[in-house]
Every structure is written in structure tokens, then in C-alpha cells.
Amino acid sequence: MAQLEPSHPATTYFAERLQELASTTNVRTHDDSGQVRKMTPLRLQKLLKEQAPDLPVSQTQIYRYYHGEAAPRLDVVWELAHLLGVSPRAFLPE
């Protein structure tokens, strides 16, 4: 069985920030209940698809970003930052 190589530090940092921002962001449902739900990787992907329909990001790819298994492209960072209400710089270390 092949071992996974450790993620690049920037990929790990991005995943940590994405998880932190998602955990502090709530989403109001669009149905009649008006419930507020936690931001999950699945919700991130669905909202990203609504916000930027031409951005080809699958559920699997969002999961990989969320868990530090892949580094996102710059356009994905830009759209995620906009979705979460932060500057794209929020995903970079000081």
C-alpha cells in the first residue's frame, strides 16, 4: 500500500483556515423553515456552485481542500473567500 506524502505547509494552512472559517459561518436554509445550519464541505460546494457556476469544483475536490489533500487554484481561493466574507489573504499566513 502506497503511503501518502505529507501535504505542503501552505496546503495544510489553507485547510486549517478553511475549516476554521467554515466552523464560524452559518447558513440559513432557503426553505420555509428558515433553519440555520453549519457550513459543511457539501454546503460549501453547493453555495460555490451557485455563486460561481463556471468554476468547476466538485464535492470531492472541496473535500480534498478541506482536509489538506489538495491545494486550490487561485480562482477557487478567491471565490471561497468571497463566499465566506473574508479577504483571500485570510488563507495566507502572516
mmCIF file of C-alpha atoms in Angstrom:
data_model
loop_
_atom_site.group_PDB
_atom_site.id
_atom_site.type_symbol
_atom_site.label_atom_id
_atom_site.label_comp_id
_atom_site.label_asym_id
_atom_site.label_seq_id
_atom_site.Cartn_x
_atom_site.Cartn_y
_atom_site.Cartn_z
ATOM 1 C CA MET A 1 0.000 0.000 0.000
ATOM 2 C CA ALA A 2 1.438 3.373 -1.020
ATOM 3 C CA GLN A 3 1.954 5.973 1.657
ATOM 4 C CA LEU A 4 0.682 9.479 1.122
ATOM 5 C CA GLU A 5 3.324 12.156 1.155
ATOM 6 C CA PRO A 6 2.778 14.913 3.706
ATOM 7 C CA SER A 7 0.947 17.962 2.407
ATOM 8 C CA HIS A 8 2.834 21.138 1.624
ATOM 9 C CA PRO A 9 2.688 23.553 4.595
ATOM 10 C CA ALA A 10 0.646 26.027 2.523
ATOM 11 C CA THR A 11 -1.925 23.335 1.727
ATOM 12 C CA THR A 12 -2.170 22.397 5.390
ATOM 13 C CA TYR A 13 -2.548 26.048 6.425
ATOM 14 C CA PHE A 14 -5.254 26.603 3.801
ATOM 15 C CA ALA A 15 -7.201 23.573 5.056
ATOM 16 C CA GLU A 16 -6.951 24.729 8.669
ATOM 17 C CA ARG A 17 -8.182 28.228 7.785
ATOM 18 C CA LEU A 18 -10.981 26.851 5.612
ATOM 19 C CA GLN A 19 -12.158 24.618 8.451
ATOM 20 C CA GLU A 20 -11.930 27.481 10.949
ATOM 21 C CA LEU A 21 -13.871 29.891 8.740
ATOM 22 C CA ALA A 22 -16.468 27.268 7.868
ATOM 23 C CA SER A 23 -16.987 26.430 11.547
ATOM 24 C CA THR A 24 -17.785 30.066 12.332
ATOM 25 C CA THR A 25 -20.089 30.553 9.332
ATOM 26 C CA ASN A 26 -23.749 29.593 9.467
ATOM 27 C CA VAL A 27 -26.086 29.271 6.508
ATOM 28 C CA ARG A 28 -29.799 29.990 6.520
ATOM 29 C CA THR A 29 -31.779 27.426 4.543
ATOM 30 C CA HIS A 30 -33.921 28.594 1.632
ATOM 31 C CA ASP A 31 -36.959 26.528 2.604
ATOM 32 C CA ASP A 32 -39.868 27.722 4.742
ATOM 33 C CA SER A 33 -38.228 26.562 7.981
ATOM 34 C CA GLY A 34 -35.530 29.243 7.859
ATOM 35 C CA GLN A 35 -33.218 26.990 9.851
ATOM 36 C CA VAL A 36 -29.614 27.993 10.382
ATOM 37 C CA ARG A 37 -27.121 25.236 9.645
ATOM 38 C CA LYS A 38 -23.383 24.789 9.949
ATOM 39 C CA MET A 39 -21.214 25.261 6.899
ATOM 40 C CA THR A 40 -20.034 21.838 5.749
ATOM 41 C CA PRO A 41 -17.865 20.877 2.764
ATOM 42 C CA LEU A 42 -21.039 19.824 0.925
ATOM 43 C CA ARG A 43 -22.746 23.167 1.620
ATOM 44 C CA LEU A 44 -19.561 24.994 0.612
ATOM 45 C CA GLN A 45 -19.577 23.207 -2.727
ATOM 46 C CA LYS A 46 -23.283 23.850 -3.342
ATOM 47 C CA LEU A 47 -23.025 27.548 -2.462
ATOM 48 C CA LEU A 48 -19.860 27.891 -4.527
ATOM 49 C CA LYS A 49 -21.669 26.324 -7.492
ATOM 50 C CA GLU A 50 -24.493 28.896 -7.083
ATOM 51 C CA GLN A 51 -22.051 31.792 -6.704
ATOM 52 C CA ALA A 52 -19.668 30.797 -9.498
ATOM 53 C CA PRO A 53 -21.402 28.305 -11.812
ATOM 54 C CA ASP A 54 -18.498 28.308 -14.289
ATOM 55 C CA LEU A 55 -15.996 27.285 -11.613
ATOM 56 C CA PRO A 56 -15.539 23.519 -11.980
ATOM 57 C CA VAL A 57 -15.223 22.375 -8.356
ATOM 58 C CA SER A 58 -16.691 19.018 -7.351
ATOM 59 C CA GLN A 59 -17.741 17.818 -3.917
ATOM 60 C CA THR A 60 -14.675 15.582 -3.901
ATOM 61 C CA GLN A 61 -12.377 18.497 -4.676
ATOM 62 C CA ILE A 62 -13.857 20.645 -1.877
ATOM 63 C CA TYR A 63 -13.421 17.695 0.497
ATOM 64 C CA ARG A 64 -9.768 17.435 -0.580
ATOM 65 C CA TYR A 65 -9.200 21.170 0.058
ATOM 66 C CA TYR A 66 -10.994 20.923 3.404
ATOM 67 C CA HIS A 67 -8.796 18.040 4.561
ATOM 68 C CA GLY A 68 -5.476 19.325 3.200
ATOM 69 C CA GLU A 69 -5.198 16.712 0.473
ATOM 70 C CA ALA A 70 -5.006 19.225 -2.399
ATOM 71 C CA ALA A 71 -4.027 22.842 -2.957
ATOM 72 C CA PRO A 72 -6.714 25.049 -4.544
ATOM 73 C CA ARG A 73 -6.232 27.203 -7.611
ATOM 74 C CA LEU A 74 -6.213 30.967 -7.127
ATOM 75 C CA ASP A 75 -9.701 31.393 -8.617
ATOM 76 C CA VAL A 76 -11.071 28.881 -6.095
ATOM 77 C CA VAL A 77 -9.386 30.736 -3.212
ATOM 78 C CA TRP A 78 -10.906 33.988 -4.485
ATOM 79 C CA GLU A 79 -14.435 32.564 -4.688
ATOM 80 C CA LEU A 80 -14.217 30.762 -1.325
ATOM 81 C CA ALA A 81 -13.045 33.981 0.336
ATOM 82 C CA HIS A 82 -15.953 35.887 -1.205
ATOM 83 C CA LEU A 83 -18.390 33.172 -0.110
ATOM 84 C CA LEU A 84 -17.076 33.224 3.470
ATOM 85 C CA GLY A 85 -16.960 37.036 3.629
ATOM 86 C CA VAL A 86 -13.200 37.376 4.049
ATOM 87 C CA SER A 87 -10.264 38.611 2.020
ATOM 88 C CA PRO A 88 -8.380 35.985 0.005
ATOM 89 C CA ARG A 89 -5.433 36.951 2.218
ATOM 90 C CA ALA A 90 -7.231 35.226 5.099
ATOM 91 C CA PHE A 91 -5.945 31.972 3.616
ATOM 92 C CA LEU A 92 -2.291 33.063 3.786
ATOM 93 C CA PRO A 93 -0.079 33.042 6.873
ATOM 94 C CA GLU A 94 1.184 36.367 8.202
#
